[in-house]
Tab-separated table of C-alpha atoms and ligand atoms in Angstrom:
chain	number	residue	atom	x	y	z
A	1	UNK	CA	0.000	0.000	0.000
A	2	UNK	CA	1.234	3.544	-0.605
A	3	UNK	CA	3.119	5.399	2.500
A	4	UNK	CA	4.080	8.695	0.668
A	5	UNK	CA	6.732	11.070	2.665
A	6	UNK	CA	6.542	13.291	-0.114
A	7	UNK	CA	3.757	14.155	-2.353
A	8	UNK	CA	4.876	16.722	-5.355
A	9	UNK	CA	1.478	17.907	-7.121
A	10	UNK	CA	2.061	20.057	-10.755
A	11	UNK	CA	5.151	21.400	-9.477
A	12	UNK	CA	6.482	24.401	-11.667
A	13	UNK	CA	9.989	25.966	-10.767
A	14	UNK	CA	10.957	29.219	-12.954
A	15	UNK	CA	13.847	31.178	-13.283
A	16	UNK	CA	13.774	34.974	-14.011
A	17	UNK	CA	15.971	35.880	-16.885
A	18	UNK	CA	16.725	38.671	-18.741
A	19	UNK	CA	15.057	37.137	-22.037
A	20	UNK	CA	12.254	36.240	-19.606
A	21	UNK	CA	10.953	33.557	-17.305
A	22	UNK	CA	12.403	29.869	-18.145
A	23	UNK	CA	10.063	27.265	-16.326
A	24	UNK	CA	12.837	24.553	-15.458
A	25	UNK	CA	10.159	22.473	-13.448
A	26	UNK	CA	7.348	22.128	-15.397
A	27	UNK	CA	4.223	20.737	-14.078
A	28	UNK	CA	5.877	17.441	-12.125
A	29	UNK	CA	4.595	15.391	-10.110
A	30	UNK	CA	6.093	12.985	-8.158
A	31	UNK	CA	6.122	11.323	-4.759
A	32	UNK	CA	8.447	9.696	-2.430
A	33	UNK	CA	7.609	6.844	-0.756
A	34	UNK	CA	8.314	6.005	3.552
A	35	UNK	CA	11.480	4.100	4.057
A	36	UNK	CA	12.548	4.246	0.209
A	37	UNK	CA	14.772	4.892	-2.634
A	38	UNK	CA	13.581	6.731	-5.460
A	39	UNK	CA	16.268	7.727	-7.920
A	40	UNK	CA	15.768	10.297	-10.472
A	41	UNK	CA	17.906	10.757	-13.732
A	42	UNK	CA	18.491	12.662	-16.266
A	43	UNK	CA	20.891	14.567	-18.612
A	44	UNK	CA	22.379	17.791	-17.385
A	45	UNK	CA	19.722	20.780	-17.001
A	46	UNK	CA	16.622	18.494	-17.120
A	47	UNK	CA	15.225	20.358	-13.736
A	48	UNK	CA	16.460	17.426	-11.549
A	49	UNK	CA	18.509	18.930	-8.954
A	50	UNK	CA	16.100	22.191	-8.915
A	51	UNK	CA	13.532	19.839	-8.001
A	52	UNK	CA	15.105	18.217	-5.258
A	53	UNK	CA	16.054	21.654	-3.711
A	54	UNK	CA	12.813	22.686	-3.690
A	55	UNK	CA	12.457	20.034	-0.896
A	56	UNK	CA	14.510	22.210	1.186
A	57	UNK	CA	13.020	25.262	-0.196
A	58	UNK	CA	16.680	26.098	-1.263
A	59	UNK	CA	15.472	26.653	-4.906
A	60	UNK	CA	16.914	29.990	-5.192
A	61	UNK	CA	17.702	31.678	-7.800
A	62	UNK	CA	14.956	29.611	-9.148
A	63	UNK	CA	11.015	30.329	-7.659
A	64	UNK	CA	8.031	27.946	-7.317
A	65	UNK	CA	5.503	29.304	-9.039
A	66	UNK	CA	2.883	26.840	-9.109
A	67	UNK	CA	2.190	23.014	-7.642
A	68	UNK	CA	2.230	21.458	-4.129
A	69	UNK	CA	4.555	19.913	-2.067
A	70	UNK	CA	3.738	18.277	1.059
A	71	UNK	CA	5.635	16.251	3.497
A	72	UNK	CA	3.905	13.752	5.559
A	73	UNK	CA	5.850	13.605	9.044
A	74	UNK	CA	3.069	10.880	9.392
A	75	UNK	CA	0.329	9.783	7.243
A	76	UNK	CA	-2.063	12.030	9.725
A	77	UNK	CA	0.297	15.106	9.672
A	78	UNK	CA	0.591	17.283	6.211
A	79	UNK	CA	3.428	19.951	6.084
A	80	UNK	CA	3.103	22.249	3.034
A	81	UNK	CA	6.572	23.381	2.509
A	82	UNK	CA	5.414	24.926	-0.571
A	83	UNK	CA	3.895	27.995	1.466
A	84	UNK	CA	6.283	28.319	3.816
A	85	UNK	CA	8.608	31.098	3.580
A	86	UNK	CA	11.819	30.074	2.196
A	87	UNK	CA	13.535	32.086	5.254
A	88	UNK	CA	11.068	31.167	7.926
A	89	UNK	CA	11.421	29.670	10.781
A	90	UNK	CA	8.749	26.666	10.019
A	91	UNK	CA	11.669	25.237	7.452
A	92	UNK	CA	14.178	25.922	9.241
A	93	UNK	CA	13.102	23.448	11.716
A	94	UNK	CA	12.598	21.083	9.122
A	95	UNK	CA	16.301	21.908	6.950
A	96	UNK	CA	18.643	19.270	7.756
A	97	UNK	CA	16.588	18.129	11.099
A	98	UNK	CA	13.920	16.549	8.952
A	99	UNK	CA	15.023	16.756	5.633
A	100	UNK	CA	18.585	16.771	4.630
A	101	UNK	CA	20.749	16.890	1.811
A	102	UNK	CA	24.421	15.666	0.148
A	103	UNK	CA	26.099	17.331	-2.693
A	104	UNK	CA	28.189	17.056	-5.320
A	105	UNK	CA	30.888	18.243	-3.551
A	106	UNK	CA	31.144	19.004	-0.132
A	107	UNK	CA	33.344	21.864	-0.010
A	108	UNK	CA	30.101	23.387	-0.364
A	109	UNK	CA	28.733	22.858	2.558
A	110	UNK	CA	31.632	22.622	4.728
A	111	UNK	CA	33.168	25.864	5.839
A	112	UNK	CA	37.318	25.985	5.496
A	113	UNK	CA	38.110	27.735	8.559
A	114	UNK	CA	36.571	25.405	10.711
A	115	UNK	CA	37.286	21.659	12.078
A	116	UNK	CA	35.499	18.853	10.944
A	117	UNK	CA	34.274	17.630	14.065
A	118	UNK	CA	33.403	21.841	15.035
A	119	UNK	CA	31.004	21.885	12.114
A	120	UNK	CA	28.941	18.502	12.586
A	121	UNK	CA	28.820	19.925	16.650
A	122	UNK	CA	27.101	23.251	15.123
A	123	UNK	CA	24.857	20.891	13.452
A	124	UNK	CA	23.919	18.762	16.074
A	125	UNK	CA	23.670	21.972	18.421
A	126	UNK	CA	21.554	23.809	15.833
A	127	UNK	CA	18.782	21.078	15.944
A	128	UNK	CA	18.786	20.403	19.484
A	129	UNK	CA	20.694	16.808	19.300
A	130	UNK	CA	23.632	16.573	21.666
A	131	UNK	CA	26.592	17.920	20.355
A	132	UNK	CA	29.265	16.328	22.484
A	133	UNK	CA	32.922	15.593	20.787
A	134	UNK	CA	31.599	11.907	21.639
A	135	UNK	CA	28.578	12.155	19.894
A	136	UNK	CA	30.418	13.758	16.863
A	137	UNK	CA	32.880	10.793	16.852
A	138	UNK	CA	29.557	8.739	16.591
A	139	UNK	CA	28.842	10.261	13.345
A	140	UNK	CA	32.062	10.177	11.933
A	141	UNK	CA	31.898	6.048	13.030
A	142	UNK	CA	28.441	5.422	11.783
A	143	UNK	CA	29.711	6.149	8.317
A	144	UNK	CA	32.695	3.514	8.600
A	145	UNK	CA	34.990	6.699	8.709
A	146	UNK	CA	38.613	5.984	9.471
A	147	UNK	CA	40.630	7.346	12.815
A	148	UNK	CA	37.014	9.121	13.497
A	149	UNK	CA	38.684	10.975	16.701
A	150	UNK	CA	41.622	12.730	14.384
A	151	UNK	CA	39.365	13.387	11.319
A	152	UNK	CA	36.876	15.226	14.034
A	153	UNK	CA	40.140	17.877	14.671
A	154	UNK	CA	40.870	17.716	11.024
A	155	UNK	CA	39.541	20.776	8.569
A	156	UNK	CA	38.049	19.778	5.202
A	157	UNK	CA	40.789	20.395	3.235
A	158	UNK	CA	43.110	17.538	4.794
A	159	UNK	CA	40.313	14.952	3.601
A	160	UNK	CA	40.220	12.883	0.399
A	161	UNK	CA	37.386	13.308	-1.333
A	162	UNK	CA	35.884	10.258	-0.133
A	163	UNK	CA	36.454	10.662	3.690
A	164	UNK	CA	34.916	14.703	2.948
A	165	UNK	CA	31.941	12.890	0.935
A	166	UNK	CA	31.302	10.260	4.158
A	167	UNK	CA	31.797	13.565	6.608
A	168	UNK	CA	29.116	15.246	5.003
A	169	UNK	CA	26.904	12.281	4.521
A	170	UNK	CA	28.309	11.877	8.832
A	171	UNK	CA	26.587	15.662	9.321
A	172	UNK	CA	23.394	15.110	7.218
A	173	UNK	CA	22.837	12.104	9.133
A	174	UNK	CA	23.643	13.411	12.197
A	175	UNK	CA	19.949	14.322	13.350
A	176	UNK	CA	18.367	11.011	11.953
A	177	UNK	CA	15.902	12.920	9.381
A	178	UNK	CA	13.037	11.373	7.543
A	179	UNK	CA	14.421	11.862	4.489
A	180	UNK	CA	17.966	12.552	2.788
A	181	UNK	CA	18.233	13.933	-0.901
A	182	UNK	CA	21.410	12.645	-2.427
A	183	UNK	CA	21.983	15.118	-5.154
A	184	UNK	CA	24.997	13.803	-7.060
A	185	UNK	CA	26.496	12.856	-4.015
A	186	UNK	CA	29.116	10.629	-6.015
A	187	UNK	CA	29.902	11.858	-9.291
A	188	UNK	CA	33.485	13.704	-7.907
A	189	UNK	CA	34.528	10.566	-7.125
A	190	UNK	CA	36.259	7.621	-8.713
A	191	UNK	CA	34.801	4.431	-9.100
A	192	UNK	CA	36.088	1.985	-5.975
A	193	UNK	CA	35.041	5.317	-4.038
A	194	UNK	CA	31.601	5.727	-5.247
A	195	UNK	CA	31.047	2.017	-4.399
A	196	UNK	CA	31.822	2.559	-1.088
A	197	UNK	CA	29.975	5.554	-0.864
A	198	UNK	CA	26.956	4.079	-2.306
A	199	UNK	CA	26.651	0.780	-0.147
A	200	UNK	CA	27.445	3.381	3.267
A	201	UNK	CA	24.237	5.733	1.948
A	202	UNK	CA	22.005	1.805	1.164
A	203	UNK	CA	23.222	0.977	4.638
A	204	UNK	CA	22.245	3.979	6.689
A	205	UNK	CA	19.021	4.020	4.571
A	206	UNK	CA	18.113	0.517	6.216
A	207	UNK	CA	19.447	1.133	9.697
A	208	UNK	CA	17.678	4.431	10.039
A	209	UNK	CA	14.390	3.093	7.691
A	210	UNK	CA	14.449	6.842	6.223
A	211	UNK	CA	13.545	7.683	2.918
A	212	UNK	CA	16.221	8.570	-0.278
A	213	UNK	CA	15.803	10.690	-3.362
A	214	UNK	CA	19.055	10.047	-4.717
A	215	UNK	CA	19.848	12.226	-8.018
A	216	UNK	CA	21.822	11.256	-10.628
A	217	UNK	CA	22.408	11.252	-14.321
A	218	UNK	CA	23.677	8.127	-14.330
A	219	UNK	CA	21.369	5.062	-14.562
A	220	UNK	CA	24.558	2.292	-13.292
A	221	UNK	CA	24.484	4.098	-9.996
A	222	UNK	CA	20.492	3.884	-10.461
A	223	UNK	CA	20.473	0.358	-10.794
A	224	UNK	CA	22.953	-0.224	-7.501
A	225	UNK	CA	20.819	2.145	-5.235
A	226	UNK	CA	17.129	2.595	-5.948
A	227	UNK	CA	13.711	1.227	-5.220
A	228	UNK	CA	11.926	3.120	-7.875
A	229	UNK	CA	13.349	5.095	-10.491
A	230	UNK	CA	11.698	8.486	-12.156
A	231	UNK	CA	13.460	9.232	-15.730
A	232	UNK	CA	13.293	13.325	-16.272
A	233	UNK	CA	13.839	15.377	-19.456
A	234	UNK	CA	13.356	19.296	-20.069
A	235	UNK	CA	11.709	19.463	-16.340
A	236	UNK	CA	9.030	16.075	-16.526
A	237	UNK	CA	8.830	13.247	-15.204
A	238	UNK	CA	8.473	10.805	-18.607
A	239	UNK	CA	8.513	7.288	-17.073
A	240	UNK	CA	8.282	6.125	-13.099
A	241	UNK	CA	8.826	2.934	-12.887
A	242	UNK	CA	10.323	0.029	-10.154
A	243	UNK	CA	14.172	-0.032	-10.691
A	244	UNK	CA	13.604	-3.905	-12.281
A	245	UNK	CA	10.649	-3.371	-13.961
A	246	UNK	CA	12.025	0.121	-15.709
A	247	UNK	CA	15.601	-2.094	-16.970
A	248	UNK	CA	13.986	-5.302	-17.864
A	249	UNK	CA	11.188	-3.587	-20.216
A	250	UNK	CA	12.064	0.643	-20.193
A	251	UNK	CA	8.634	2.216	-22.005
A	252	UNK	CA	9.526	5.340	-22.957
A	253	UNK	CA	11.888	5.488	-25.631
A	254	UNK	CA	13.825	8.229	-24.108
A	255	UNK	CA	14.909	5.863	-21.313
A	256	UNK	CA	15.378	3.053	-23.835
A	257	UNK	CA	17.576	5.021	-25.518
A	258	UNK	CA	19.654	6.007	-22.399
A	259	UNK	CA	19.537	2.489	-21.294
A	260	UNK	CA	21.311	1.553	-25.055
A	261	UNK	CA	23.663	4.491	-23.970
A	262	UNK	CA	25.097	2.111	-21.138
A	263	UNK	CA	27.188	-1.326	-20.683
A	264	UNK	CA	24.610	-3.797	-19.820
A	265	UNK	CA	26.357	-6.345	-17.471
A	266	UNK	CA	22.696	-8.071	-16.426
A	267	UNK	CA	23.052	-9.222	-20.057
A	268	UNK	CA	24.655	-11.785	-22.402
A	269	UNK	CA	24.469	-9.763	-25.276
A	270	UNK	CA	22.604	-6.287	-25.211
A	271	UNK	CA	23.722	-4.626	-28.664
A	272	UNK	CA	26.074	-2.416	-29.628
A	273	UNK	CA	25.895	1.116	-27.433
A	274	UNK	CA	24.058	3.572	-29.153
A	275	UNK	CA	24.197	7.522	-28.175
A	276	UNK	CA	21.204	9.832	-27.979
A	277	UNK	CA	21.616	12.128	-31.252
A	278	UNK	CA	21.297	15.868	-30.138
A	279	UNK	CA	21.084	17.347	-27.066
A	280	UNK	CA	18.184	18.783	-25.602
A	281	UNK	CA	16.697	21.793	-26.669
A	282	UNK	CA	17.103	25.127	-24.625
A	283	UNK	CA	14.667	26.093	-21.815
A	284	UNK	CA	13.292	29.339	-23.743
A	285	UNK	CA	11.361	27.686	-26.023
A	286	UNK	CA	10.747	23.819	-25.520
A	287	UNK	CA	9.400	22.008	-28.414
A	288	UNK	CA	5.349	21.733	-29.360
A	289	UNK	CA	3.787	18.560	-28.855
A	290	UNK	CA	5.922	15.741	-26.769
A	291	UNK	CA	9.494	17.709	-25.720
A	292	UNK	CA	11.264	14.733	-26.449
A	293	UNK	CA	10.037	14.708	-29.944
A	294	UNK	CA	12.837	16.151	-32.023
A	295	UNK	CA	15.263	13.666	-30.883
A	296	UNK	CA	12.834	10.796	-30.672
A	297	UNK	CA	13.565	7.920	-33.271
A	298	UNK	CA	9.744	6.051	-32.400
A	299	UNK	CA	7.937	9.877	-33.213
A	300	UNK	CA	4.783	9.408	-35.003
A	301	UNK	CA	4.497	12.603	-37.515
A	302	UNK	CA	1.593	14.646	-37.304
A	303	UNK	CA	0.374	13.213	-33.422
A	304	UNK	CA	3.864	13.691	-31.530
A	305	UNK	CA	5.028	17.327	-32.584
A	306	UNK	CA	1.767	18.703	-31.817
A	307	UNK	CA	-0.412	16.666	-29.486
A	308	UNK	CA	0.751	16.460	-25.447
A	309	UNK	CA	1.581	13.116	-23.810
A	310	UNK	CA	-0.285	12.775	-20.468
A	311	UNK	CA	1.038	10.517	-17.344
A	312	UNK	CA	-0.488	6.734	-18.482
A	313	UNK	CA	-0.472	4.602	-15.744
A	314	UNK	CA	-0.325	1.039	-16.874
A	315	UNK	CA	-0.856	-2.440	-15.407
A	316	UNK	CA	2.956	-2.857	-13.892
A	317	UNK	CA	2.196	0.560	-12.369
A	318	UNK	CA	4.934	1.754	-14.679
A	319	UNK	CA	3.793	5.259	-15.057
A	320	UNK	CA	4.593	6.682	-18.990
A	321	UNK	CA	4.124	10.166	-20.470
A	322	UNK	CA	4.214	8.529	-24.701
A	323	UNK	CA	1.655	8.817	-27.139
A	324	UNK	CA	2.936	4.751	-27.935
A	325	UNK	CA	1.446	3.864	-24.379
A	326	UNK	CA	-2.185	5.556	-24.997
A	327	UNK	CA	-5.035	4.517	-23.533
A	328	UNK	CA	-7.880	3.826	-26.005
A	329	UNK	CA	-10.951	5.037	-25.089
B	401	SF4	FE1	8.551	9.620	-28.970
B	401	SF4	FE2	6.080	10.397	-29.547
B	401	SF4	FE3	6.537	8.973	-27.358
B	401	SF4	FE4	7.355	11.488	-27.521
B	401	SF4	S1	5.244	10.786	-27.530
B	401	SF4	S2	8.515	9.786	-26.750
B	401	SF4	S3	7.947	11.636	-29.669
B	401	SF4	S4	6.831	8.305	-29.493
């Protein structure tokens, strides 16, 4: 039965521009459910990480301009984070406490001036938890993190990029939230590295039973990590689908084609790779009809270029925005 944490209704995210407003997020919807992974891919600018953000309400310099999203502490209890002020104090006692996230690289959110161990404290302290240099050691140990006590005096630069990646994932964790967006969290790093990093984020998921939306345009890291998997292009959700379901039979021929993209190892033979042609269009003016339609080798002429693909949801619950998958009737 469905438990949703999250609940994302028509969201649209827009950016103000000086050749106008760009709509990045456009009309998604989406939901995350209790005590799950849902991964999200896409290429580079397809409104992924924007989206994720918004979770946070950290979407600036983007603005949410339309849509719902509500966080379920429990299935009784409804927060709507998208009318909270972005400043407030209502998510600011949800920020990190409740919700937290990893990036890319976490020089970002670590300071330089301070310790390692000083910033997870201010954390901790921040959001009521106790901040004790034993408690911080915790952390640093509940992420498998080596010499936790030294690390704790250490300041970010001195870290590899692993041991900064499983500090930050240390501090995100450190007030148990409900939920932990990933965004990126291991595409700095090199391969052994983002194993590790992968199976410490699967891990903590289980031990803590909190909810994941890990971001990523990379569907390998997909397959390793995720319950469910949402594929997203120019700001929409085109196919939702469970993680087996969506690579033994992908719908939407934008994932098949990223899927043909990719070294199959599930597979005795799966083809020679074959790359996407083009790249997708610019935000200013996305194309008429289905967005994915210029670069689409299944298009059907005359219905595609001009007629909108709605959400289908079909018997496998796969959920596919394709004129191929429409419902008669
Ligand atoms: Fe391709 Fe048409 Fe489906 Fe879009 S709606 S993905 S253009 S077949």
């Amino acid at each position: 039965m469905s438990d949703p944490v999250v609940d994302i209704r028509n969201l649209t995210v827009s950016f103000h521009t000086r050749r106008g407003d760009i709509s990045v997020v456009d009309r998604l919807s989406l939901s995350i459910e209790r005590g799950r992974v849902l991964g999200v891919v896409g290429e580079s600018g397809c409104g992924k990480s924007v989206m994720s953000r918004c979770l946070l309400r950290i979407e600036a310099p983007g603005k949410i301009v339309s849509g719902n999203l509500t966080y379920f502490k429990d299935p009784q209890q409804a927060l709507h984070l998208e009318s909270m002020d972005a400043t407030g104090a209502a998510i600011r006692r949800i920020r990190w406490k409740e919700i937290a996230m990893v990036f890319q690289e976490p020089m970002s959110s670590f300071g330089p001036q301070h310790t390692i161990g000083f910033q997870i404290a201010e954390a901790m302290r921040l959001h009521g938890a106790d901040a004790s240099n034993d408690a911080v050691v915790a952390a640093l140990t509940s992420v498998g993190m080596p010499r936790p006590e030294e690390v704790a005096r250490q300041y970010p630069h001195q870290l590899s990029g692993g041991m900064r990646q499983r500090a930050m994932i240390a501090m995100a964790l450190s007030c148990r939230p409900a939920i932990l967006v990933a965004d990126e969290p291991t595409t700095a790093l090199d391969v052994s590295t983002e194993a590790q990093i992968l199976d410490l984020i699967r891990s903590r998921q289980i031990e803590l039973g909190m909810s994941v939306l890990f971001i990523t345009h990379n569907l390998g890291v997909i397959a390793h990590i995720a319950h469910e998997v949402a594929v997203m292009y120019l700001g929409q959700v085109v196919e939702r689908s469970p993680v087996k379901t969506l690579f033994a039979n992908p719908k939407h021929p934008y994932t098949r084609a990223l899927l043909q993209s990719i070294p199959r190892v599930d597979r005795e033979y799966s083809g020679p790779l074959v790359m996407l042609s083009g790249s997708p269009p610019g935000p200013f003016a996305p194309p008429s009809g289905c967005r994915f339609h210029p670069r689409c080798p299944e298009r059907i002429p005359g219905v595609c270029d001009r007629e909108t693909p709605v959400a289908e949801i079909l018997e496998d619950k796969t959920v596919v925005r394709c004129h191929l998958w429409r419902k008669k009737g």
